[in-house]
Coordinates of C-alpha atoms and ligand atoms in Angstrom, one line a residue:
Chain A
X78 CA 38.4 -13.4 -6.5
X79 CA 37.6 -16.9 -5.2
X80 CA 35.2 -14.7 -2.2
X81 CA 33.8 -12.3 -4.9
X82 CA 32.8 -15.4 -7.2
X83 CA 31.6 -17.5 -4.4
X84 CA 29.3 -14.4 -2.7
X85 CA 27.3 -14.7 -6.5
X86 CA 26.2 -18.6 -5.8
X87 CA 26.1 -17.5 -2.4
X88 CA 23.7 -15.2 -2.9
X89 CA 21.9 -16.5 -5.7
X90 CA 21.5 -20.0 -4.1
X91 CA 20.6 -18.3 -0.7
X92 CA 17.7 -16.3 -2.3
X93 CA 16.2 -19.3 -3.5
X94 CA 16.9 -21.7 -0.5
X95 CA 15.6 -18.8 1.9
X96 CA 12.5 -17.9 0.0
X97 CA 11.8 -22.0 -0.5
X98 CA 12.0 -22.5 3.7
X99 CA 8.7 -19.7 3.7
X100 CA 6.4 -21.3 0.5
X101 CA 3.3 -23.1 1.9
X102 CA 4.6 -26.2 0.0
X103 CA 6.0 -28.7 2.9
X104 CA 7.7 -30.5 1.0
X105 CA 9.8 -27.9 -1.0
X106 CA 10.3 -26.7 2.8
X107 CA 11.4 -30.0 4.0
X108 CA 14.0 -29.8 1.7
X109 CA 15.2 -26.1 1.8
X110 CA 15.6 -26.8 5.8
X111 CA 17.7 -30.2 4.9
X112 CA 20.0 -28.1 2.8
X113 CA 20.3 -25.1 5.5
X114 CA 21.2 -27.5 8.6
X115 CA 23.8 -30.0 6.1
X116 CA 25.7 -27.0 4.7
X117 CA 25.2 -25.4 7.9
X118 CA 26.6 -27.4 10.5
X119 CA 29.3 -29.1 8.6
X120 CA 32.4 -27.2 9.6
X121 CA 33.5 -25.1 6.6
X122 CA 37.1 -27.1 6.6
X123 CA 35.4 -30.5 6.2
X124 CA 33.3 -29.2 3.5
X125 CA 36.3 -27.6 1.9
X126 CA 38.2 -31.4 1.8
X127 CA 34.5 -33.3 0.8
X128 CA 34.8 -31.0 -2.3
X129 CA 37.9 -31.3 -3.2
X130 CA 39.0 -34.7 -2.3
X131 CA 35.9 -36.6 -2.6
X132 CA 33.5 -35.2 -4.5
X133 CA 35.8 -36.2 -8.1
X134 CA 35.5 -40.4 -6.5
X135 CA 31.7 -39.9 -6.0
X136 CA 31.6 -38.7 -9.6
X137 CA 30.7 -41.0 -12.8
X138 CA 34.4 -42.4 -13.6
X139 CA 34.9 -40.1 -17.1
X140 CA 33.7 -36.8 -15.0
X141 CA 35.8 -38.4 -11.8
X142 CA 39.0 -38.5 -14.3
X143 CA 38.3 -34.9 -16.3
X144 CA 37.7 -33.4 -12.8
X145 CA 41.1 -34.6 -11.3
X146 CA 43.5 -34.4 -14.5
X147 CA 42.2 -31.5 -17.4
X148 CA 39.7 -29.2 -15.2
X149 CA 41.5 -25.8 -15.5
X150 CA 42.5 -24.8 -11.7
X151 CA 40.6 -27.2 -9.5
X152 CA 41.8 -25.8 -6.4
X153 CA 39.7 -22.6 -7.6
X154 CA 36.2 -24.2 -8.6
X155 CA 36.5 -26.6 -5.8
X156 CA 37.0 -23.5 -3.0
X157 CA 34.5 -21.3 -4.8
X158 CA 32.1 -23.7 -4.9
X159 CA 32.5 -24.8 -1.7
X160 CA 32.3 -21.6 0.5
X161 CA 29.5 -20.9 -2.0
X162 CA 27.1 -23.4 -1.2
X163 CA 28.0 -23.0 2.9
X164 CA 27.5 -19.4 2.7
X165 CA 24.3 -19.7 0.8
X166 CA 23.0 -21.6 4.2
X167 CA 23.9 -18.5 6.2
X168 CA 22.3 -16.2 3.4
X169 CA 19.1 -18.2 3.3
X170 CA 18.9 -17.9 7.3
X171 CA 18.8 -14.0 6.6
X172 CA 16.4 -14.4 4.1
X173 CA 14.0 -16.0 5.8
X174 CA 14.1 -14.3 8.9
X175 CA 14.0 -11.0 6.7
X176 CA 10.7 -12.4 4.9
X177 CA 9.1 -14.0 8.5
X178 CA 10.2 -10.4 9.9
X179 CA 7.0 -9.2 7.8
X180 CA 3.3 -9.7 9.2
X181 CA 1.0 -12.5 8.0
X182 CA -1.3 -9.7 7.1
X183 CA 1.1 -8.5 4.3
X184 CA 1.3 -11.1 2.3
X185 CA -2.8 -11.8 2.9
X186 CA -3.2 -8.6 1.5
X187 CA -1.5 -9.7 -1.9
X188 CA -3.4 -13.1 -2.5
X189 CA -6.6 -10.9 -1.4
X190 CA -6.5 -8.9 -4.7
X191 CA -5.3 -11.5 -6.9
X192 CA -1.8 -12.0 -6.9
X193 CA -0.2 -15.3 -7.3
X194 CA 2.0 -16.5 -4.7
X195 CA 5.2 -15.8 -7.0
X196 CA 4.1 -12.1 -7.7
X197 CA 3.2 -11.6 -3.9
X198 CA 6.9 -12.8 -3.0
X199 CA 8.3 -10.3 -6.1
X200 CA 6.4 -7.5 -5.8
X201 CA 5.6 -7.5 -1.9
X202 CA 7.6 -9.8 0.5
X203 CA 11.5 -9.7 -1.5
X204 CA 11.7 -6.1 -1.7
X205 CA 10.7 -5.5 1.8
X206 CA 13.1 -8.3 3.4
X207 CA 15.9 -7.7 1.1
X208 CA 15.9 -3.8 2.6
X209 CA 15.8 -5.1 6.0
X210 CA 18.7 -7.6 5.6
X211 CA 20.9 -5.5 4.3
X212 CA 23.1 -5.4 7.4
X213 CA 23.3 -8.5 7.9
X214 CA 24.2 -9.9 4.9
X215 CA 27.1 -7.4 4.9
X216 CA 28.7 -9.2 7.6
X217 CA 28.1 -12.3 5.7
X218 CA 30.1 -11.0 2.5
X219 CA 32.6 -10.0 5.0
X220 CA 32.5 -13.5 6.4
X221 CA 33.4 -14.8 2.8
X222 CA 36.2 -12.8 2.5
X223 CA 37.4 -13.9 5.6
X224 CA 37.1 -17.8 5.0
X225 CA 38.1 -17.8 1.8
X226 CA 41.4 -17.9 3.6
X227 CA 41.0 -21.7 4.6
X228 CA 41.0 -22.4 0.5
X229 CA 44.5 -22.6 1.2
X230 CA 43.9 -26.4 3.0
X231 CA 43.6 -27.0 -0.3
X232 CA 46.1 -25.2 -2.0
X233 CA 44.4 -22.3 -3.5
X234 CA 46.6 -19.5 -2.9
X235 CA 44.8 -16.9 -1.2
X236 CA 45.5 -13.6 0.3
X237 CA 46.6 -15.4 3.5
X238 CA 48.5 -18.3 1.6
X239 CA 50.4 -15.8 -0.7
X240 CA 51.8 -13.3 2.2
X241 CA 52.3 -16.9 3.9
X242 CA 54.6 -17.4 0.8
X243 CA 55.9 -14.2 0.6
X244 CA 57.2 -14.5 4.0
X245 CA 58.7 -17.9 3.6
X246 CA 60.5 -17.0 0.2
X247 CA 61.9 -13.4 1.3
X248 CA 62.2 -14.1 5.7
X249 CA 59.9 -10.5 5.1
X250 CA 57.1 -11.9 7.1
X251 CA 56.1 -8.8 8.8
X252 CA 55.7 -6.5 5.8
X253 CA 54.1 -9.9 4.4
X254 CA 51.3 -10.0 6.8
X255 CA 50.7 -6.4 7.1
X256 CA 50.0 -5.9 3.8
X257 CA 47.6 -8.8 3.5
X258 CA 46.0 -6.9 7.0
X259 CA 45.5 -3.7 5.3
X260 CA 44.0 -5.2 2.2
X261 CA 41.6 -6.9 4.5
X262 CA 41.2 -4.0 6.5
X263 CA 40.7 -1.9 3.4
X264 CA 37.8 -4.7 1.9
X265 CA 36.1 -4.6 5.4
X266 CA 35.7 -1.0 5.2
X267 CA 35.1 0.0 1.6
X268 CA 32.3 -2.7 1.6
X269 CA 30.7 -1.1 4.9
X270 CA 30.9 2.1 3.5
X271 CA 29.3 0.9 0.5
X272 CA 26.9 -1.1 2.5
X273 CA 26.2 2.0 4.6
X274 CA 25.3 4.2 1.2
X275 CA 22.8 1.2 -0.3
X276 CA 21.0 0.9 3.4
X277 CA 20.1 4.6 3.2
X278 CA 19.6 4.7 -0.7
X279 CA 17.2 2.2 -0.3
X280 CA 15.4 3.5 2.9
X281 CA 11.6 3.4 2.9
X282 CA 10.1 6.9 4.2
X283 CA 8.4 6.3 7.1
X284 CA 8.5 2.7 7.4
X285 CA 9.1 1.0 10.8
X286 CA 9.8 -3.3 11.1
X287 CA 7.2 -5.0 13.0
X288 CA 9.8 -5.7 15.9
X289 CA 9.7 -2.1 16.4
X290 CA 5.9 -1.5 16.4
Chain B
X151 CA -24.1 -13.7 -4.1
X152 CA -22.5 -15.1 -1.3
X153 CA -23.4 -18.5 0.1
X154 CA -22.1 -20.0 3.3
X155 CA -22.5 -23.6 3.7
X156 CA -22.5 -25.7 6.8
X157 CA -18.9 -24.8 7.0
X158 CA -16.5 -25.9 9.8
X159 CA -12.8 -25.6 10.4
X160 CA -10.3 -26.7 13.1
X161 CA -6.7 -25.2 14.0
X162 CA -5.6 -28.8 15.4
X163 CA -7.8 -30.1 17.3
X164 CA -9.1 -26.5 18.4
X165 CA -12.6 -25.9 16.1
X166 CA -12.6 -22.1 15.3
X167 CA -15.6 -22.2 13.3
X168 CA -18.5 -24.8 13.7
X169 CA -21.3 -25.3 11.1
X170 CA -21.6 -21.8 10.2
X171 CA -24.2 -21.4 7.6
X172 CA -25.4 -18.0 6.1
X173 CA -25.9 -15.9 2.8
X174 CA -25.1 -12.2 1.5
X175 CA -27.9 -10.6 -1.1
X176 CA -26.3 -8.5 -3.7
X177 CA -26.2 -5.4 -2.6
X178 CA -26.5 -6.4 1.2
X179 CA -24.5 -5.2 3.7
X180 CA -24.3 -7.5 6.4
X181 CA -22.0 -6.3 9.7
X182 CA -20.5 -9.5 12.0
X183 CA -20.1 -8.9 15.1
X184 CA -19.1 -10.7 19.0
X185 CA -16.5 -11.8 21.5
X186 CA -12.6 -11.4 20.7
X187 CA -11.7 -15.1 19.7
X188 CA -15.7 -15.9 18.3
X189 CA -14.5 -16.6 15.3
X190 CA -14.6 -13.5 12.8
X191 CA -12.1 -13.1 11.1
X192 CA -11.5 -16.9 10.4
X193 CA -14.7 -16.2 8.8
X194 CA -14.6 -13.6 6.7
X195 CA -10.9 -15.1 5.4
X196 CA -12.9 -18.2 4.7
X197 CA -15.4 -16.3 2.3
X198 CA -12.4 -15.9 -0.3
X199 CA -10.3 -18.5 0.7
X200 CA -7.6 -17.2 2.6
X201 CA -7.9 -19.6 5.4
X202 CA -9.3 -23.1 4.1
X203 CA -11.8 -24.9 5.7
X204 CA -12.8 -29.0 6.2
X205 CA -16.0 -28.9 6.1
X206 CA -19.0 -27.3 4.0
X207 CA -18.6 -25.2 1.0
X208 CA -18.7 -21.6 0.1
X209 CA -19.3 -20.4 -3.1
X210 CA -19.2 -16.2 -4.6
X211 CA -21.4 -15.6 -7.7
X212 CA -21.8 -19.2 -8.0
X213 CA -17.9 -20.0 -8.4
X214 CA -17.0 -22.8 -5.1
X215 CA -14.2 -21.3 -3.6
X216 CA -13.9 -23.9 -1.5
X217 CA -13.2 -26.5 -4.7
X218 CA -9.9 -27.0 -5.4
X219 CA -10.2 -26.4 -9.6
X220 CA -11.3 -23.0 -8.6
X221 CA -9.0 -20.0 -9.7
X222 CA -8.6 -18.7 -6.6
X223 CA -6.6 -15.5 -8.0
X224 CA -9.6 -14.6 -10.7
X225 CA -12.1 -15.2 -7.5
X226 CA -10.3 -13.2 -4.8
X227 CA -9.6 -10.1 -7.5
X228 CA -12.9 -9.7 -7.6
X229 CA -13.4 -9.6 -4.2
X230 CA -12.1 -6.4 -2.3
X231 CA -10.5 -6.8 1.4
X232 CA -9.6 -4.5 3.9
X233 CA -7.5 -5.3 6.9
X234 CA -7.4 -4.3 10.8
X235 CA -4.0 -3.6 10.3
X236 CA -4.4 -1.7 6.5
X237 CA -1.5 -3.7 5.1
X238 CA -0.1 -1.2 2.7
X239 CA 2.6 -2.4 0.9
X240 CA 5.5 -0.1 3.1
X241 CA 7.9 0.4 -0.3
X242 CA 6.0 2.0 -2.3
X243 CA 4.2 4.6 -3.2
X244 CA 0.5 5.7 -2.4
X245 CA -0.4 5.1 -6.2
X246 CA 1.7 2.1 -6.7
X247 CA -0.3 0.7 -4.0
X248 CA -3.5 1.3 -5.6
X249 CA -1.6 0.3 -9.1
X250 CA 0.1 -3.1 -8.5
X251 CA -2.6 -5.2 -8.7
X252 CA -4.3 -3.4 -11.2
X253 CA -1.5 -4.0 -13.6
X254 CA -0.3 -7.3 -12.3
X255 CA -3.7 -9.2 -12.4
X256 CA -6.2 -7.2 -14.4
X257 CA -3.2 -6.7 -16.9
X258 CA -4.2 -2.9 -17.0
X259 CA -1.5 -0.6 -18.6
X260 CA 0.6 1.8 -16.5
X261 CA -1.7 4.8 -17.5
X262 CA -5.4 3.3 -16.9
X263 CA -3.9 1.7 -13.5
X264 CA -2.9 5.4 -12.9
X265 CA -5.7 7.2 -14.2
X266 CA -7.8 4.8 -12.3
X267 CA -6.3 5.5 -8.7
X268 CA -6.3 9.1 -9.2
X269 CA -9.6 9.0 -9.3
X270 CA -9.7 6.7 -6.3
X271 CA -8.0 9.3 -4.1
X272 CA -9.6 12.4 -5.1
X273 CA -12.8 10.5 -4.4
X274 CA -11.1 10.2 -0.9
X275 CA -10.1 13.3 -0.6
X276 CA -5.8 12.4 -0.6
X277 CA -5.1 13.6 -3.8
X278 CA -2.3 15.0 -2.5
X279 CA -0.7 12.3 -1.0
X280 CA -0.3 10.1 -3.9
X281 CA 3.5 10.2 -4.2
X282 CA 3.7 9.8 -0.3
X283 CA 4.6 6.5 1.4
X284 CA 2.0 4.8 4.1
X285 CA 4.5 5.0 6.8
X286 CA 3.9 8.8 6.1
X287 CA 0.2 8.7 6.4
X288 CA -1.7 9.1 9.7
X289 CA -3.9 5.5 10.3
X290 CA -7.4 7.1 8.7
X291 CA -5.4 7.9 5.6
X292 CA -3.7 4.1 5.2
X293 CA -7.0 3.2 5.8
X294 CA -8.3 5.3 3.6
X295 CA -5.9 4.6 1.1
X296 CA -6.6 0.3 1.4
X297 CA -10.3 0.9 0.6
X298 CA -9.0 2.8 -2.8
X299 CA -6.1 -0.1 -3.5
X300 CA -9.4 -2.9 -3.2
X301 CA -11.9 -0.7 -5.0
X302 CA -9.6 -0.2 -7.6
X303 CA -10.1 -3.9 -8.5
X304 CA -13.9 -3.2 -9.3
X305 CA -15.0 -5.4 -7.4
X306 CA -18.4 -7.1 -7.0
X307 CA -17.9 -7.3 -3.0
X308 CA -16.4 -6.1 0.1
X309 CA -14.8 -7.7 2.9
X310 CA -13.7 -5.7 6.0
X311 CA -12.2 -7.1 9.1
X312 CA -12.1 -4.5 11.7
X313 CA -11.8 -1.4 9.6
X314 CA -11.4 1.2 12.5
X315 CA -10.5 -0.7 15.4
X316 CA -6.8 0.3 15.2
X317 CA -7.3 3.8 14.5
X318 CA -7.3 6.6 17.0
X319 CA -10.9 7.8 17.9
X320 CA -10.2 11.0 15.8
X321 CA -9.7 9.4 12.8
X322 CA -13.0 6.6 12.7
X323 CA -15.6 8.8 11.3
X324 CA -13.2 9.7 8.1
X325 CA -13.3 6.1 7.3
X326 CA -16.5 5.0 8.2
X327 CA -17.7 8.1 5.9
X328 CA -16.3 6.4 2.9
X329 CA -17.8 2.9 4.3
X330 CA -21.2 4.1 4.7
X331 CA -20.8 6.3 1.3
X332 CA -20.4 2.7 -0.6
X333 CA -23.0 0.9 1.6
X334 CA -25.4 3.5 -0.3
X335 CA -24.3 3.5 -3.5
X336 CA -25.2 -0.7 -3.3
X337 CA -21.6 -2.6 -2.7
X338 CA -22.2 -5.8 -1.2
X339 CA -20.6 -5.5 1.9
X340 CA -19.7 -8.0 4.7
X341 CA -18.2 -5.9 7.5
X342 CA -16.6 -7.1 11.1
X343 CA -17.0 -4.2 13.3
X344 CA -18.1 -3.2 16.7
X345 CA -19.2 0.0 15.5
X346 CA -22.6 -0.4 16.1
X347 CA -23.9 2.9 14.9
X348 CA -22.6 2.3 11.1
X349 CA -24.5 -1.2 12.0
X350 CA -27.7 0.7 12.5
X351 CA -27.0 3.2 10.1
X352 CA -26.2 0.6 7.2
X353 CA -26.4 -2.9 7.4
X354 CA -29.2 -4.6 6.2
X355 CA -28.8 -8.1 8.8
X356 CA -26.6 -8.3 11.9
X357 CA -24.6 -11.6 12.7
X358 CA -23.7 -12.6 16.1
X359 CA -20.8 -15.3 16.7
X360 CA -19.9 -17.0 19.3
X361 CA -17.5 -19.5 20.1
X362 CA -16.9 -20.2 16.4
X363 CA -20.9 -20.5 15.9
X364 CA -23.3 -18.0 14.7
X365 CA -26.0 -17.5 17.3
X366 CA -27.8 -15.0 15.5
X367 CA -28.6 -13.7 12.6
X368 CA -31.1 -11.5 12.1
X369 CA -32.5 -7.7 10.2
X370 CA -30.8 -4.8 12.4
X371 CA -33.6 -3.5 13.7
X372 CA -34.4 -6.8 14.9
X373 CA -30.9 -7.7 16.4
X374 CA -30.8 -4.6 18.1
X375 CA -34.5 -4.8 19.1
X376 CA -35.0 -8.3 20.3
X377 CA -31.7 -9.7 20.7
X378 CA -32.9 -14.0 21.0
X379 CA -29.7 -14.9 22.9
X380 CA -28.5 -13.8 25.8
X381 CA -25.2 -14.1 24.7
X382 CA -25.8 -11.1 22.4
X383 CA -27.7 -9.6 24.5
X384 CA -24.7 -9.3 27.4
X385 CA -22.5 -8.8 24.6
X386 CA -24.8 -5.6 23.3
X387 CA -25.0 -4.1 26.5
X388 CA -21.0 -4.2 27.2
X389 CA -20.6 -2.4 24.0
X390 CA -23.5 -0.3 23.9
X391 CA -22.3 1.4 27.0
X392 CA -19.1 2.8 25.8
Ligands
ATP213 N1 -3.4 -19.5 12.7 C1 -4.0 -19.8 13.8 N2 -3.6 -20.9 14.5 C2 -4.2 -21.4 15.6 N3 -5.3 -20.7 16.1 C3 -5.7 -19.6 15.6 C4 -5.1 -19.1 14.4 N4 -5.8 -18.0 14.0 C5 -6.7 -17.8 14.9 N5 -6.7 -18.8 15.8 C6 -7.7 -18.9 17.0 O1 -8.9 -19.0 16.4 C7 -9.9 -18.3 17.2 C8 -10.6 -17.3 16.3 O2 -9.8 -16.4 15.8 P1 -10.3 -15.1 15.0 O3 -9.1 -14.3 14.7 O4 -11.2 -15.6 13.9 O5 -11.2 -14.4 16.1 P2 -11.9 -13.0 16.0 O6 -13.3 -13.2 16.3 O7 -11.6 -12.3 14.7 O8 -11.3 -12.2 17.2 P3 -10.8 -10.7 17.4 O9 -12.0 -9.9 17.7 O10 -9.8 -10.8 18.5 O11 -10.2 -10.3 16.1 C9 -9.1 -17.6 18.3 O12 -9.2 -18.3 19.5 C10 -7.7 -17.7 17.8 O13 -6.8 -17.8 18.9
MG214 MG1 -10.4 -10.6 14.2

């Protein structure tokens, strides 16, 4: 849940940050590359604690107080936010590179007959990069999945933190942890497989990347 | 129809173009030529504002491109351009190449855009290949098929940087064909090529650059005649040879 809900922000806010690091605007670039290299190089636990702990002080005192005492489940916002907004940095990386993966000539060819530079990124540069990040961005949603685990730091029970529970309660830790291995084993590869069948769905005939020219 | 004004223009501190002043007739067609690096493309990008430049001032059919109220989207839609490198649009079809700006900037429906492209490629003899992808194409064909996707656009000029120089010798002629085909029918055409025989075949006046400068410009029969420069003329008789 908290990896499936954070993978839409993720996403979402990745799109937008990644696209926003390629505009000819410096300034909107400036600030997509500021975003990419905070969330990016903060490790994932500290971010997990600044969101938790410290965002609530940092907030006006009524939001501070609602956030702390009536917010339904803050352990679950706070964790889906947080591996939201870091794994939106990784997304946007992909992004990017997808979209700089395309020749100069491409998009030239768009603004030549008229297109804006929002239909050029629709119509021409997204659907191209999108299909050629498709791997990668598979091992990200896998990544999610995988750190959602350190939500437990904060007391979100997780996959992890339940069988860690489980284990403690019942002594049963073995059967505890394997079943929390095969559900991960059984995410990793249903979302490959999945992954696998959009890749090809999505194939362009006859198209090659420029790295491959 | 096309005025070039004193215009210069600097990557860094590197000058690509210097003063370059010059003018296309309606109905011209006017071929650029010289060294790799001279400048060429830089300038024909300049003429509908792809690449900017700092100094001087261009202006098609009396609208500046090079002022910054200008709506560069109206200007460059009327404006054709074909690449070295065709620039297809890989993910989709033949006809939605041909289509998507036709609907997107002209606001045509889904059935004009259609009706229009059809036309397009039986006039380039790849009706067939309409539901094919460019990857699928040989070059001559992409090619082909990016001279459709800007004439679609009715437009009032051509630009063309290096038309044939990636294709495989086989496949020129099928695209110059449909070059010199709209050089008769009286497009205004402003055309980077080495090909010198569509030069003497078609173009009106011959360009020369140079180190970001044009050193001549002059009628064809002219350039090829009496070549002023001897830059040209050691740049004619390397090409000439081949
Ligand atoms: N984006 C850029 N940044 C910096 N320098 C550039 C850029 N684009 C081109 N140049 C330089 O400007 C000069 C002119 O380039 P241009 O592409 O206009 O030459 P050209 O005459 O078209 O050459 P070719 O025959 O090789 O296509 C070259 O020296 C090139 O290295
Ligand atoms: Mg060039």
């Amino acid at each position: 849940m908290v990896a499936l809900a954070a993978w839409v922000i993720a996403f979402a806010v990745g799109s937008v940050v990644g696209v926003a690091r390629t505009v000819p605007n410096r300034l909107v670039r400036t600030l997509a590359t500021t975003y990419v290299e905070l969330f990016r190089n903060i490790p994932l636990l500290v971010q997990m604690f600044l969101w938790y702990f410290v965002l609530p002080e940092l907030m006006p005192v009524e939001v501070g107080r609602w956030m702390k005492r009536d917010m339904p489940n803050p352990e679950f916002s706070s964790a889906v936010l947080c591996l939201g907004f870091y794994t939106a940095s990784r997304v946007a990386e992909q992004v990017r590179a997808g979209i700089e993966s395309l020749s100069i000539g491409l998009s030239h060819a768009g603004y030549a007959s008229g297109l804006t530079t929002s239909q050029v990124y629709r119509y021409v540069l997204l659907p191209i990069s999108y299909r050629l990040i498709v791997p990668p961005m598979t091992s990200e949603f896998l990544t999610i999945f995988k750190n959602s685990s350190l939500a437990l730091t904060i007391g979100l029970l997780e996959l992890t933190a339940q069988s860690q529970q489980i284990s403690e309660y019942t002594f049963n830790s073995f059967e505890a942890y394997t079943a929390a291995t095969v559900i991960y084993v059984v995410i990793a590869l249903s979302t490959t497989v999945l992954m696998h069948l959009l890749e090809s769905r999505l194939r362009i005939p006859g198209f090659i990347s420029k790295d491959e020219r | 129809m096309i005025t070039i004004d004193h215009i210069s223009k600097w990557y860094g501190k590197f000058q690509v173009l210097a003063d370059c002043s010059t003018g296309i007739e309606r109905g011209e067609v006017v071929v650029v030529c010289g060294p790799s690096g001279s400048g060429k493309s830089t300038l024909i990008k300049c003429v509908n504002g792809l690449e900017p430049v700092q100094e001087g001032a261009i202006r098609v059919n009396d609208v500046a491109v090079t002022d910054a109220g200008t709506n560069m989207a109206r200007l460059r839609s009327q404006i054709g351009m074909v690449f070295q490198h065709f620039e297809l649009y890989p993910h989709m079809s033949v006809l939605n190449n041909i289509c998507l700006a036709q609907e997107k900037v002209l606001n045509r429906s889904r059935e004009e855009a259609r009706a229009k492209a059809r036309s397009l490629l039986q006039r380039i003899d790849l009706s067939d290949q309409a539901d094919k992808y460019p990857g699928q194409l040989s070059g001559g064909q992409q090619q082909r098929v990016a001279i459709a996707r800007a004439l679609a656009m009715d437009p009032i000029a051509m630009l063309f940087d290096e038309p044939t120089s990636a294709l495989d010798p086989e496949m020129i002629n099928e695209v110059l064909d449909v070059m010199v085909e709209l050089a008769t029918e009286g497009m205004t055409m402003m055309v980077v090529t080495h090909e010198m025989g569509f030069a003497r075949k078609v173009a009106d006046r011959v360009i020369f650059m140079d180190e970001g400068r044009i050193v001549e410009d002059a009628p064809t029969e002219e350039f090829f005649n009496t070549p002023r420069s001897d830059r040209a003329q050691a740049f004619l008789a390397k090409i000439l040879q081949h």
